[in-house]
Short mmCIF file of C-alpha atoms in Angstrom, two decimals:
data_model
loop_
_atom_site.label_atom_id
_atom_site.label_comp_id
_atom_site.label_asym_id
_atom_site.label_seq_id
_atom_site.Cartn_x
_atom_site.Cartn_y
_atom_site.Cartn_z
CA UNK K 17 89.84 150.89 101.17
CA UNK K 18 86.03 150.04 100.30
CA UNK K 19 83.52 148.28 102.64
CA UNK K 20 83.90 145.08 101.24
CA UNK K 21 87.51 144.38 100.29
CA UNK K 22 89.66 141.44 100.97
CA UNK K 23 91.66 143.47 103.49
CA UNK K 24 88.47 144.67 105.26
CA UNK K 25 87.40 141.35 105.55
CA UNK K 26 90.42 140.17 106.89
CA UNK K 27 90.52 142.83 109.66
CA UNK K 28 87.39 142.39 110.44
CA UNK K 29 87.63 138.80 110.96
CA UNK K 30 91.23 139.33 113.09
CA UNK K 31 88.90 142.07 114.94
CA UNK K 32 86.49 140.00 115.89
CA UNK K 33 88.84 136.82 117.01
CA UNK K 34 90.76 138.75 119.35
CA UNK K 35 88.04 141.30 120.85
CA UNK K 36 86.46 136.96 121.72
CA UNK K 37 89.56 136.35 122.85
CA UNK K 38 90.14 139.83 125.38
CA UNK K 39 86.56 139.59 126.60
CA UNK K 40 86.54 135.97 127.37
CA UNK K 41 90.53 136.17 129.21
CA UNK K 42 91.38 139.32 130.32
CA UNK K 43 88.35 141.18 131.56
CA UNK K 44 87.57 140.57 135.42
CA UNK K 45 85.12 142.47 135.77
CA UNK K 46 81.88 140.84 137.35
CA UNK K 47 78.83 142.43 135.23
CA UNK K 48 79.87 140.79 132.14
CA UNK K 49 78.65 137.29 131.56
CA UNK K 50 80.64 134.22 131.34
CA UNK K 51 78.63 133.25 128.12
CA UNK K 52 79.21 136.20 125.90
CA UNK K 53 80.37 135.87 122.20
CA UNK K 54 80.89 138.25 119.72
CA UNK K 55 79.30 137.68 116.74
CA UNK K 56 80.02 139.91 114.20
CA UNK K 57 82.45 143.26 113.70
CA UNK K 58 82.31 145.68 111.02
CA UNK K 59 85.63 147.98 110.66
CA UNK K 60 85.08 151.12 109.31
CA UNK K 61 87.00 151.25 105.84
CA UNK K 62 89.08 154.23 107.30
CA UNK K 63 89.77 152.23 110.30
CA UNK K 64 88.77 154.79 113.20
CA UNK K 65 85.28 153.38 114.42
CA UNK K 66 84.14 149.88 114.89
CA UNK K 67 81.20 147.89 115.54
CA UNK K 68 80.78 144.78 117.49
CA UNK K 69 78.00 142.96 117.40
CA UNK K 70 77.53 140.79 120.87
CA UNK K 71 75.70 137.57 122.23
CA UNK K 72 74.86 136.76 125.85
CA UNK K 73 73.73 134.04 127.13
CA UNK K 74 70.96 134.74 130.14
CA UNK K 75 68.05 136.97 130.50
CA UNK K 76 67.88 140.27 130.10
CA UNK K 77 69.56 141.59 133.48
CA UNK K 78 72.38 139.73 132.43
CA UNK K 79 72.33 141.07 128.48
CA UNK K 80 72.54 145.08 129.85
CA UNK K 81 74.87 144.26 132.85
CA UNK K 82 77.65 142.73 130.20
CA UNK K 83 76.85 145.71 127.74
CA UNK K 84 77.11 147.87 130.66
CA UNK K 85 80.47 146.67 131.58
CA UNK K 86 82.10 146.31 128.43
CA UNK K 87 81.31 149.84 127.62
CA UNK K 88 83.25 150.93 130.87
CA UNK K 89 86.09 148.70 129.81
CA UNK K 90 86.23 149.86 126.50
CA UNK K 91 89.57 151.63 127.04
CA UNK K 92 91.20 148.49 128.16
CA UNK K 93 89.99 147.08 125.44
CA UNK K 94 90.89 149.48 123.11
CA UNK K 95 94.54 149.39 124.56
CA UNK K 96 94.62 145.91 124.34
CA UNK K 97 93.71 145.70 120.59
CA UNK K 98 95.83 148.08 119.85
CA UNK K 99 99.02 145.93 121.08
CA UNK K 100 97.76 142.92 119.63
CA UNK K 101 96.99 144.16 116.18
CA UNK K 102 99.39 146.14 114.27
CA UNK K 103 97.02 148.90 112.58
CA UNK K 104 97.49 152.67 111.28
CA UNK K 105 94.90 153.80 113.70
CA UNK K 106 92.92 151.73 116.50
CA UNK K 107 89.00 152.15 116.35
CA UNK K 108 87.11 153.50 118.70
CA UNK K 109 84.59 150.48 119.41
CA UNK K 110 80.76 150.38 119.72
CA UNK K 111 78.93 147.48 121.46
CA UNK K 112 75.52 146.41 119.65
CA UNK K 113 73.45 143.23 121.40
CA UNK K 114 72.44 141.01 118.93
CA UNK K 115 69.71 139.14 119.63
CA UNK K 116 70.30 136.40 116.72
CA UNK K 117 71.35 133.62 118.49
CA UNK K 118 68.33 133.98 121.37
CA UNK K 119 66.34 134.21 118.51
CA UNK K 120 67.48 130.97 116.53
CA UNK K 121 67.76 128.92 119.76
CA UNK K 122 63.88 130.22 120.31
CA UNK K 123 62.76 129.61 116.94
CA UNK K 124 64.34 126.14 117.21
CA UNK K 125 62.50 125.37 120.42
CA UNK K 126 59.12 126.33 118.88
CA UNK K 127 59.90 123.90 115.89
CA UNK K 128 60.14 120.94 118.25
CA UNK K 129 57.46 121.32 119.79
CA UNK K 130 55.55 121.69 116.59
CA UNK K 131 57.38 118.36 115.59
CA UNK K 132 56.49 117.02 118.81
CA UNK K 133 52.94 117.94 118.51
CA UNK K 134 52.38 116.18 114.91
CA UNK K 135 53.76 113.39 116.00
CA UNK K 136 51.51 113.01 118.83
CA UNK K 137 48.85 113.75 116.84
CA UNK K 138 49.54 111.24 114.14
CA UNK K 139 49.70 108.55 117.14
CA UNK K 140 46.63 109.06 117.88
CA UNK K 141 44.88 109.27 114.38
CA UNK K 142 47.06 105.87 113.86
CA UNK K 143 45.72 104.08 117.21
CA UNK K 144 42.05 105.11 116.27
CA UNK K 145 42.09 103.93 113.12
CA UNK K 146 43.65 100.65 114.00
CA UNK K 147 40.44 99.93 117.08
#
């Protein structure tokens, strides 16, 4: 099976829903936070390793405590895929931070107040030319 096939895509996409759905239901454990997505998963082509790309929400205590904890749980969570999804082997799962959403949500903020800025700006260039 090649990197990007139909069928990889596919599993990487059924993956990815149900690692969200295990680590948002069925994990108790305390470290990770509340606001944690995944956001992308890559299956290996001969379907023994996996990587899984993750988003937290919070600062960076919070970011290594939910990393931190979902590599201790990743035998449960390994079990758990493996009863869900029906596949010739299970991967063995590696948990990446991504930093893409913090980033866009950052970049956006800076936009604004560029935006906001101009705006002001062209207020007062409007005001003085009108007195």
């Amino acid at each position: 099976m090649r990197k990007n096939s139909v069928k990889n895509t596919r599993i990487n996409g059924e993956v990815q829903r149900v690692l969200a759905e295990i680590i948002r239901g069925e994990i108790k454990d305390p470290r990770i936070a509340p606001m944690t997505s995944v956001v992308a998963v890559e299956v290996a082509p001969d379907l023994k390793t996996c990587k899984a790309w993750i988003s937290v929400l919070g600062d960076e205590k919070a970011q290594k405590d939910t990393l931190s904890g979902l590599r201790s749980a990743e035998g449960y969570i390994r079990n758990q895929l493996a009863r869900t999804i029906n596949l010739r082997n299970t991967p063995q799962i590696t948990f990446i931070m991504d930093q893409s959403i913090a980033y866009g949500v950052n970049m956006s903020k800076l936009i604004d107040e560029v935006v906001r800025s101009e705006s002001v700006e062209d207020e007062m260039v409007e005001s003085d030319e009108n007195n």
